[in-house]
Structures are given as C-alpha cells and as structure tokens.
C-alpha cells in the first residue's frame, strides 16, 4: 500500500475531472423469483435461525447442566424452540419482571400454560452454546473472547450471507445493550444505547443485514493491508460481496481513507463516504470561512488523476467532506433546509453526491430501529445471552424484510406488520410439535406452521355447533383439540383432513 500512497499524494491536486467517464452501472444479477406461495413467518425465521441451532443449544445446555451438578435438564430442541418463542412473545406482551407472567395477579395464560416458571428459570440458568471443556484462557493460542456463543454466531452469520445482496450497502456500528462487567464492553456517545457490545454491520438500504462482526477489543482485526483497523473492518465485511459488478458501499468518516476507497474500486466495489479533513492526503480545499461567505449550498470538488476519485466539500449548516470513487456533484439540485435565522424553510443547492449518500447510508440504522421496536429485554447478567437475544432479533427482522422483498417481487403492496410477524413466529415456535394446550375457546385461527405440523390434531366433540373454519358453508360440532377450530367430517367431505394437510 506504500507505493499507492505516494502516487496518490502526487496526483490529488488535479482540479478537473478525469477525461474518462467512470462506468458505475450495476452489473449484478436480479433477485431470484420468490416462492409461488408466500411461506409462513416461521419459514422466514428458519432461514436465519434454523433447527440445527436449536438442536445444538439443546445438546450444549444438557451438557452444561451436568457439568455444573445441577438438576438433570433433559431439554429437547422443541423445548428450546418454545423457550425462544416465549422470549419473543414477552416482547409483545410486556411485564416489568418476567416472573410476573406466572404470578396470580398478573398471570398471562399463553405463556404460563406452555412452560412452568421453575422450568423456565432452569433453562435460563443452564442454557449454553459451547462446551466449556474446550475453552482457551486469555493468552493461550486459539483464545476466543466469543467462545461461549461462537457456534450460534457463525451459523446465523452464514445464513445471512446466503441472502442475495442488494446493489447498495452501508457499513456502520450497532450496539448490543449491556452494562455488565466484560472486557469487550464499549461506549459510543452518539448511540441510543451508549454502553454495550459493539457490532460492525453491513446492511442493505432496506435494513436487511448481510454480514456482521462482533468487536471484542484490541486484536479483533489486524492492520494486515496497511489501511488501518477501520479499513480492515470494511474489507472483511465486503469480502463476500461479489466483485467487479459495481456494488455500492457507503460508510462514515471513522472508516474512510482515500487508500481504502481506491482499494475497494480495484475490487469492483464503488464507494461514497464522509471523510475527516486530516485524511485528505494533501488535497487542499477552500476553508469553512470561504464557503460560508458564498452561502449555504456552496461547494468545491477536486479529483484524483489515477483513480478518478472525487473529494468534495459542501457547506450547509456546517462544512461536510465527502469522497467517492464513482460520483461527483453533478447534477446539482435544490432541496429544502430549515433556516434558524429566517425561521422558515429555504431552498439550498445540493450536489448529487450528497443526495446519494443520504439516501443509501441509513441501512444499519434502519435495522437497529426495527430491532429496537420489540427488542428482547430480559436483562441477563451473562453477556453471551445478550448476544443470543441479538441474534434472535436479527433473525426476526431479517426474516420480515425478506418476506417484504418477496411480496414486492410479486407486486403486492399489503404486507404483515413486524409486530404481527413476530407474534406468528412466536406462536409457531411455542406450539409446533408441542403437546396440545388444555381446551380453551380459540378466538383466532392457528398459524400455518401449527396447522400443518401433523402432531396432536385430535377430533373433539365441541359444546356448541358452529360454522366450519374451512368450507364456511357447513355446520358441524367436531373441532380440533389443538387448533380449537370447528371442521366438517361427513360422508361427503373431510374438511378436518384437508385443513391439516393443505396450505
């Protein structure tokens, strides 16, 4: 990287754009067609946190309970699914303390009848994701600060990488809220949750997360390619992005250097990013005072001869520095900005690079916002449970966004809200392949996953005769014990069978 820096310093002073136009047209493939029938919410959740995860957690939790000389847990993958489903449901129907779901005065049946409080407490105590007998201590070869959660972390990350990427990606930091004692805890003053475990994330414009890396402190990344720790983080997060197809990447000034932008362009990944003035590598631009005299919307741009990179300084309320490997200020448009002096909106010139950056930079923040709406908020003292809860929320949000992508491909405008999506996933996790609940009057139909799981759907003679759930025209007194819906079963038609076998 040293020779590149010398060439860059020698050529940055060029004020005119390069003669050759930069071809930034996207050459990546279109998304694959969606399924003929839109699958259930749990299917989308399973794309990111599948049954192998629950099987692994079940095995490790049983092993950990034996190692700690605790009660024999004997948990199964289905019970782990129920346990996670209860956590998701608790984000919808909240209580100040999770034990209140079982207390007489505040009891909540859909949770209390599925799993007893003592069993729930035991599973919280002994839930585990890796074998402690293989752990390496700090200073030993192969030491991993994330050992306790590594298998599940890598499984969810691998599933995120399987999703077909969008054209535009942003890279930013996320925070997993946590204030307990742990060496990897970070403080970021501009985040809603200032204390926690930092995660570097690559997400699309829609908020769908494609890759992430948990920051464990000094040594998480090494400066192998001479681009600094921040530059190395970016290169690792884009390592799975198809090269040479003009995918676009957006990030802020903490990550940005001219050398990183040039390196990404060599890989066929184009960039727009804000940049610090101390990283301009000799590119001289007008001072803030000079631009402020010219008025809001004034700007200056310079180009690097070899790579065609542009560096622009734009004055709005204050000066903003941006760098790009494929775009400049043209065309300049007018936009509305609030004027404190005039107490009204005014028209301001906005270079195109600013518009493109603002439109595409917010993907990670959007993913954060979706997760924060119904975040799993039971506060454990063990940091690795916080990361597990983060992965569950990530799988839910990613599943919902993938579901919305499929609906968009089918040109359907109506979609299930995130809240309803979470409820249906929770319902499926709690009830799929689980014993039927006690006879209760059901108000709504079960989820598709529960209806088609072919487990414990027994016919029951209902107290009252009513309309069939499936055919709507027939009246019957036969009900399903598990689904709690009335279904015809006569000589001429078998709605009971069809309801439990056909989507």
mmCIF file of C-alpha atoms in Angstrom, residues 56-294:
data_model
loop_
_atom_site.group_PDB
_atom_site.id
_atom_site.type_symbol
_atom_site.label_atom_id
_atom_site.label_comp_id
_atom_site.label_asym_id
_atom_site.label_seq_id
_atom_site.Cartn_x
_atom_site.Cartn_y
_atom_site.Cartn_z
ATOM 1 C CA UNK A 56 -27.041 -27.506 19.166
ATOM 2 C CA UNK A 57 -28.277 -25.320 22.055
ATOM 3 C CA UNK A 58 -30.275 -28.250 23.470
ATOM 4 C CA UNK A 59 -27.236 -30.544 23.482
ATOM 5 C CA UNK A 60 -24.884 -27.959 24.996
ATOM 6 C CA UNK A 61 -27.409 -26.912 27.663
ATOM 7 C CA UNK A 62 -27.883 -30.511 28.829
ATOM 8 C CA UNK A 63 -24.113 -30.948 28.922
ATOM 9 C CA UNK A 64 -23.599 -27.732 30.904
ATOM 10 C CA UNK A 65 -26.270 -28.684 33.483
ATOM 11 C CA UNK A 66 -24.427 -31.977 34.129
ATOM 12 C CA UNK A 67 -21.071 -30.182 34.395
ATOM 13 C CA UNK A 68 -22.480 -27.764 36.977
ATOM 14 C CA UNK A 69 -24.020 -30.636 39.001
ATOM 15 C CA UNK A 70 -27.403 -29.005 38.525
ATOM 16 C CA UNK A 71 -30.779 -30.663 38.031
ATOM 17 C CA UNK A 72 -30.967 -33.038 35.082
ATOM 18 C CA UNK A 73 -32.260 -30.712 32.399
ATOM 19 C CA UNK A 74 -33.121 -33.251 29.660
ATOM 20 C CA UNK A 75 -34.236 -30.450 27.367
ATOM 21 C CA UNK A 76 -35.071 -31.109 23.714
ATOM 22 C CA UNK A 77 -34.773 -28.957 20.566
ATOM 23 C CA UNK A 78 -38.560 -28.437 20.707
ATOM 24 C CA UNK A 79 -38.289 -27.094 24.264
ATOM 25 C CA UNK A 80 -35.533 -24.706 23.159
ATOM 26 C CA UNK A 81 -37.864 -23.510 20.387
ATOM 27 C CA UNK A 82 -40.592 -22.981 22.983
ATOM 28 C CA UNK A 83 -38.154 -21.160 25.260
ATOM 29 C CA UNK A 84 -37.149 -18.760 22.480
ATOM 30 C CA UNK A 85 -40.776 -18.397 21.349
ATOM 31 C CA UNK A 86 -41.733 -17.336 24.889
ATOM 32 C CA UNK A 87 -38.999 -14.691 24.867
ATOM 33 C CA UNK A 88 -40.359 -13.318 21.575
ATOM 34 C CA UNK A 89 -43.927 -13.266 22.932
ATOM 35 C CA UNK A 90 -42.705 -11.424 26.032
ATOM 36 C CA UNK A 91 -41.555 -8.546 23.791
ATOM 37 C CA UNK A 92 -45.154 -8.091 22.626
ATOM 38 C CA UNK A 93 -46.969 -8.519 25.965
ATOM 39 C CA UNK A 94 -44.573 -6.845 28.389
ATOM 40 C CA UNK A 95 -44.296 -7.107 32.177
ATOM 41 C CA UNK A 96 -41.894 -5.208 34.471
ATOM 42 C CA UNK A 97 -40.461 -8.568 35.585
ATOM 43 C CA UNK A 98 -40.609 -11.825 33.637
ATOM 44 C CA UNK A 99 -41.730 -13.722 36.775
ATOM 45 C CA UNK A 100 -44.987 -11.749 36.710
ATOM 46 C CA UNK A 101 -46.195 -13.865 33.767
ATOM 47 C CA UNK A 102 -46.683 -16.704 36.286
ATOM 48 C CA UNK A 103 -47.850 -14.730 39.361
ATOM 49 C CA UNK A 104 -51.543 -14.959 40.220
ATOM 50 C CA UNK A 105 -52.389 -11.260 39.942
ATOM 51 C CA UNK A 106 -50.547 -10.710 36.643
ATOM 52 C CA UNK A 107 -50.621 -14.205 35.121
ATOM 53 C CA UNK A 108 -50.603 -14.439 31.315
ATOM 54 C CA UNK A 109 -52.066 -17.752 30.117
ATOM 55 C CA UNK A 110 -50.412 -18.098 26.664
ATOM 56 C CA UNK A 111 -47.027 -18.067 28.446
ATOM 57 C CA UNK A 112 -47.792 -19.610 31.840
ATOM 58 C CA UNK A 113 -49.568 -22.670 30.405
ATOM 59 C CA UNK A 114 -46.746 -23.517 27.978
ATOM 60 C CA UNK A 115 -43.878 -23.754 30.459
ATOM 61 C CA UNK A 116 -43.747 -23.586 34.241
ATOM 62 C CA UNK A 117 -41.751 -20.807 35.868
ATOM 63 C CA UNK A 118 -39.341 -23.250 37.536
ATOM 64 C CA UNK A 119 -38.583 -24.919 34.216
ATOM 65 C CA UNK A 120 -38.187 -21.515 32.546
ATOM 66 C CA UNK A 121 -35.758 -20.430 35.301
ATOM 67 C CA UNK A 122 -33.772 -23.657 34.962
ATOM 68 C CA UNK A 123 -33.439 -23.185 31.210
ATOM 69 C CA UNK A 124 -32.307 -19.577 31.685
ATOM 70 C CA UNK A 125 -29.736 -20.774 34.206
ATOM 71 C CA UNK A 126 -28.271 -23.597 32.144
ATOM 72 C CA UNK A 127 -28.781 -22.511 28.546
ATOM 73 C CA UNK A 128 -25.413 -22.790 26.820
ATOM 74 C CA UNK A 129 -23.956 -22.711 23.317
ATOM 75 C CA UNK A 130 -20.489 -24.255 23.577
ATOM 76 C CA UNK A 131 -18.562 -26.899 25.528
ATOM 77 C CA UNK A 132 -16.643 -25.245 28.382
ATOM 78 C CA UNK A 133 -14.122 -28.085 28.479
ATOM 79 C CA UNK A 134 -12.666 -26.752 25.203
ATOM 80 C CA UNK A 135 -12.346 -23.118 26.250
ATOM 81 C CA UNK A 136 -8.920 -21.425 25.933
ATOM 82 C CA UNK A 137 -7.812 -18.928 28.553
ATOM 83 C CA UNK A 138 -6.610 -15.456 27.678
ATOM 84 C CA UNK A 139 -3.022 -15.602 26.476
ATOM 85 C CA UNK A 140 -3.272 -19.196 25.231
ATOM 86 C CA UNK A 141 -3.074 -19.995 21.492
ATOM 87 C CA UNK A 142 -6.545 -20.114 19.956
ATOM 88 C CA UNK A 143 -8.138 -17.931 22.649
ATOM 89 C CA UNK A 144 -11.551 -16.641 21.515
ATOM 90 C CA UNK A 145 -13.383 -13.995 23.592
ATOM 91 C CA UNK A 146 -16.638 -15.097 21.910
ATOM 92 C CA UNK A 147 -16.107 -18.806 22.538
ATOM 93 C CA UNK A 148 -19.330 -19.211 24.542
ATOM 94 C CA UNK A 149 -21.510 -18.027 21.651
ATOM 95 C CA UNK A 150 -19.288 -18.692 18.620
ATOM 96 C CA UNK A 151 -21.139 -21.725 17.070
ATOM 97 C CA UNK A 152 -24.533 -19.992 17.027
ATOM 98 C CA UNK A 153 -22.994 -16.671 15.988
ATOM 99 C CA UNK A 154 -21.284 -18.222 12.967
ATOM 100 C CA UNK A 155 -24.374 -20.227 11.990
ATOM 101 C CA UNK A 156 -26.602 -17.136 11.899
ATOM 102 C CA UNK A 157 -23.908 -15.140 10.081
ATOM 103 C CA UNK A 158 -23.538 -17.892 7.455
ATOM 104 C CA UNK A 159 -27.306 -17.845 6.898
ATOM 105 C CA UNK A 160 -27.260 -14.040 6.470
ATOM 106 C CA UNK A 161 -24.544 -14.396 3.817
ATOM 107 C CA UNK A 162 -26.783 -16.748 1.811
ATOM 108 C CA UNK A 163 -29.297 -13.965 1.071
ATOM 109 C CA UNK A 164 -28.949 -12.391 -2.376
ATOM 110 C CA UNK A 165 -27.466 -8.907 -1.857
ATOM 111 C CA UNK A 166 -28.929 -5.574 -2.919
ATOM 112 C CA UNK A 167 -26.973 -3.121 -5.054
ATOM 113 C CA UNK A 168 -26.388 -0.561 -2.265
ATOM 114 C CA UNK A 169 -24.873 -1.416 1.120
ATOM 115 C CA UNK A 170 -23.959 0.605 4.190
ATOM 116 C CA UNK A 171 -21.420 -0.220 6.898
ATOM 117 C CA UNK A 172 -21.864 1.130 10.412
ATOM 118 C CA UNK A 173 -21.758 0.209 14.093
ATOM 119 C CA UNK A 174 -24.528 -1.365 16.150
ATOM 120 C CA UNK A 175 -24.693 -1.692 19.918
ATOM 121 C CA UNK A 176 -25.969 -4.707 21.863
ATOM 122 C CA UNK A 177 -27.136 -3.059 25.118
ATOM 123 C CA UNK A 178 -25.146 -4.389 28.064
ATOM 124 C CA UNK A 179 -23.754 -2.718 31.203
ATOM 125 C CA UNK A 180 -22.317 -5.764 32.962
ATOM 126 C CA UNK A 181 -18.642 -6.470 33.597
ATOM 127 C CA UNK A 182 -16.949 -7.617 30.416
ATOM 128 C CA UNK A 183 -13.730 -6.647 28.689
ATOM 129 C CA UNK A 184 -15.315 -6.101 25.273
ATOM 130 C CA UNK A 185 -17.846 -3.523 26.540
ATOM 131 C CA UNK A 186 -17.698 -0.244 24.592
ATOM 132 C CA UNK A 187 -19.020 3.288 24.971
ATOM 133 C CA UNK A 188 -20.337 5.214 21.947
ATOM 134 C CA UNK A 189 -21.833 8.577 22.881
ATOM 135 C CA UNK A 190 -23.970 9.030 19.749
ATOM 136 C CA UNK A 191 -25.871 5.745 20.078
ATOM 137 C CA UNK A 192 -29.273 5.389 21.831
ATOM 138 C CA UNK A 193 -27.684 2.658 23.995
ATOM 139 C CA UNK A 194 -24.277 4.123 24.797
ATOM 140 C CA UNK A 195 -22.881 1.130 26.708
ATOM 141 C CA UNK A 196 -22.757 -2.337 25.232
ATOM 142 C CA UNK A 197 -21.099 -4.795 22.885
ATOM 143 C CA UNK A 198 -20.172 -3.204 19.553
ATOM 144 C CA UNK A 199 -21.018 -4.939 16.291
ATOM 145 C CA UNK A 200 -19.727 -3.858 12.879
ATOM 146 C CA UNK A 201 -22.550 -4.455 10.398
ATOM 147 C CA UNK A 202 -23.124 -4.427 6.637
ATOM 148 C CA UNK A 203 -26.777 -3.926 5.679
ATOM 149 C CA UNK A 204 -28.743 -3.066 2.558
ATOM 150 C CA UNK A 205 -30.861 0.048 2.068
ATOM 151 C CA UNK A 206 -33.917 -1.919 3.228
ATOM 152 C CA UNK A 207 -32.266 -2.671 6.589
ATOM 153 C CA UNK A 208 -31.584 -6.345 5.797
ATOM 154 C CA UNK A 209 -28.312 -7.391 7.473
ATOM 155 C CA UNK A 210 -25.938 -9.370 5.241
ATOM 156 C CA UNK A 211 -22.823 -9.586 7.404
ATOM 157 C CA UNK A 212 -21.619 -8.583 10.866
ATOM 158 C CA UNK A 213 -18.649 -8.938 13.177
ATOM 159 C CA UNK A 214 -18.673 -8.539 16.958
ATOM 160 C CA UNK A 215 -15.900 -6.249 18.206
ATOM 161 C CA UNK A 216 -14.050 -7.917 21.085
ATOM 162 C CA UNK A 217 -11.499 -5.171 21.740
ATOM 163 C CA UNK A 218 -7.910 -4.710 20.663
ATOM 164 C CA UNK A 219 -6.871 -7.555 18.399
ATOM 165 C CA UNK A 220 -10.294 -8.128 16.794
ATOM 166 C CA UNK A 221 -8.747 -7.092 13.479
ATOM 167 C CA UNK A 222 -5.130 -6.555 12.495
ATOM 168 C CA UNK A 223 -3.769 -3.975 10.083
ATOM 169 C CA UNK A 224 -2.648 -6.557 7.524
ATOM 170 C CA UNK A 225 -3.071 -4.427 4.394
ATOM 171 C CA UNK A 226 -1.867 -1.064 5.722
ATOM 172 C CA UNK A 227 -5.320 0.533 5.705
ATOM 173 C CA UNK A 228 -5.724 0.837 9.460
ATOM 174 C CA UNK A 229 -8.080 -1.114 11.707
ATOM 175 C CA UNK A 230 -11.172 0.701 10.358
ATOM 176 C CA UNK A 231 -10.196 -0.021 6.750
ATOM 177 C CA UNK A 232 -9.571 -3.668 7.603
ATOM 178 C CA UNK A 233 -13.076 -3.908 9.122
ATOM 179 C CA UNK A 234 -14.609 -2.649 5.870
ATOM 180 C CA UNK A 235 -12.607 -5.079 3.729
ATOM 181 C CA UNK A 236 -13.647 -8.002 5.938
ATOM 182 C CA UNK A 237 -17.323 -7.024 5.795
ATOM 183 C CA UNK A 238 -17.309 -6.724 1.990
ATOM 184 C CA UNK A 239 -15.272 -9.906 1.482
ATOM 185 C CA UNK A 240 -18.429 -11.842 0.491
ATOM 186 C CA UNK A 241 -19.802 -9.128 -1.821
ATOM 187 C CA UNK A 242 -19.475 -10.222 -5.490
ATOM 188 C CA UNK A 243 -16.523 -8.432 -7.048
ATOM 189 C CA UNK A 244 -16.392 -6.498 -10.307
ATOM 190 C CA UNK A 245 -20.166 -5.950 -10.570
ATOM 191 C CA UNK A 246 -20.308 -2.352 -9.284
ATOM 192 C CA UNK A 247 -21.973 -2.992 -5.953
ATOM 193 C CA UNK A 248 -22.004 0.253 -3.966
ATOM 194 C CA UNK A 249 -20.859 0.694 -0.373
ATOM 195 C CA UNK A 250 -21.490 3.659 1.951
ATOM 196 C CA UNK A 251 -19.870 4.398 5.320
ATOM 197 C CA UNK A 252 -18.942 7.300 7.595
ATOM 198 C CA UNK A 253 -15.689 9.134 8.299
ATOM 199 C CA UNK A 254 -14.487 6.718 11.022
ATOM 200 C CA UNK A 255 -13.829 4.096 8.342
ATOM 201 C CA UNK A 256 -12.819 6.311 5.410
ATOM 202 C CA UNK A 257 -9.414 6.882 3.872
ATOM 203 C CA UNK A 258 -8.512 7.609 0.223
ATOM 204 C CA UNK A 259 -6.446 4.400 0.136
ATOM 205 C CA UNK A 260 -9.482 2.333 1.210
ATOM 206 C CA UNK A 261 -11.664 3.873 -1.494
ATOM 207 C CA UNK A 262 -9.038 3.103 -4.153
ATOM 208 C CA UNK A 263 -8.633 -0.465 -2.860
ATOM 209 C CA UNK A 264 -12.409 -1.061 -2.966
ATOM 210 C CA UNK A 265 -12.563 0.261 -6.512
ATOM 211 C CA UNK A 266 -9.868 -2.211 -7.569
ATOM 212 C CA UNK A 267 -12.176 -4.923 -6.234
ATOM 213 C CA UNK A 268 -15.048 -3.573 -8.344
ATOM 214 C CA UNK A 269 -16.929 -2.095 -5.334
ATOM 215 C CA UNK A 270 -17.815 1.590 -5.647
ATOM 216 C CA UNK A 271 -17.976 3.947 -2.683
ATOM 217 C CA UNK A 272 -19.415 7.153 -1.280
ATOM 218 C CA UNK A 273 -18.364 8.158 2.238
ATOM 219 C CA UNK A 274 -17.778 11.110 4.503
ATOM 220 C CA UNK A 275 -14.122 11.743 5.309
ATOM 221 C CA UNK A 276 -12.120 13.564 8.002
ATOM 222 C CA UNK A 277 -10.078 16.580 6.958
ATOM 223 C CA UNK A 278 -6.894 15.050 8.402
ATOM 224 C CA UNK A 279 -7.165 12.187 5.862
ATOM 225 C CA UNK A 280 -7.261 14.298 2.680
ATOM 226 C CA UNK A 281 -3.644 13.352 1.831
ATOM 227 C CA UNK A 282 -2.690 16.842 0.635
ATOM 228 C CA UNK A 283 -5.909 17.706 -1.177
ATOM 229 C CA UNK A 284 -6.422 21.424 -0.449
ATOM 230 C CA UNK A 285 -9.964 22.784 -0.449
ATOM 231 C CA UNK A 286 -11.488 26.135 0.442
ATOM 232 C CA UNK A 287 -11.750 26.906 4.136
ATOM 233 C CA UNK A 288 -15.054 26.779 6.027
ATOM 234 C CA UNK A 289 -14.976 30.571 6.232
ATOM 235 C CA UNK A 290 -14.631 30.991 2.464
ATOM 236 C CA UNK A 291 -17.518 28.625 1.742
ATOM 237 C CA UNK A 292 -19.752 30.207 4.423
ATOM 238 C CA UNK A 293 -19.288 33.590 2.757
ATOM 239 C CA UNK A 294 -20.527 32.072 -0.516
#
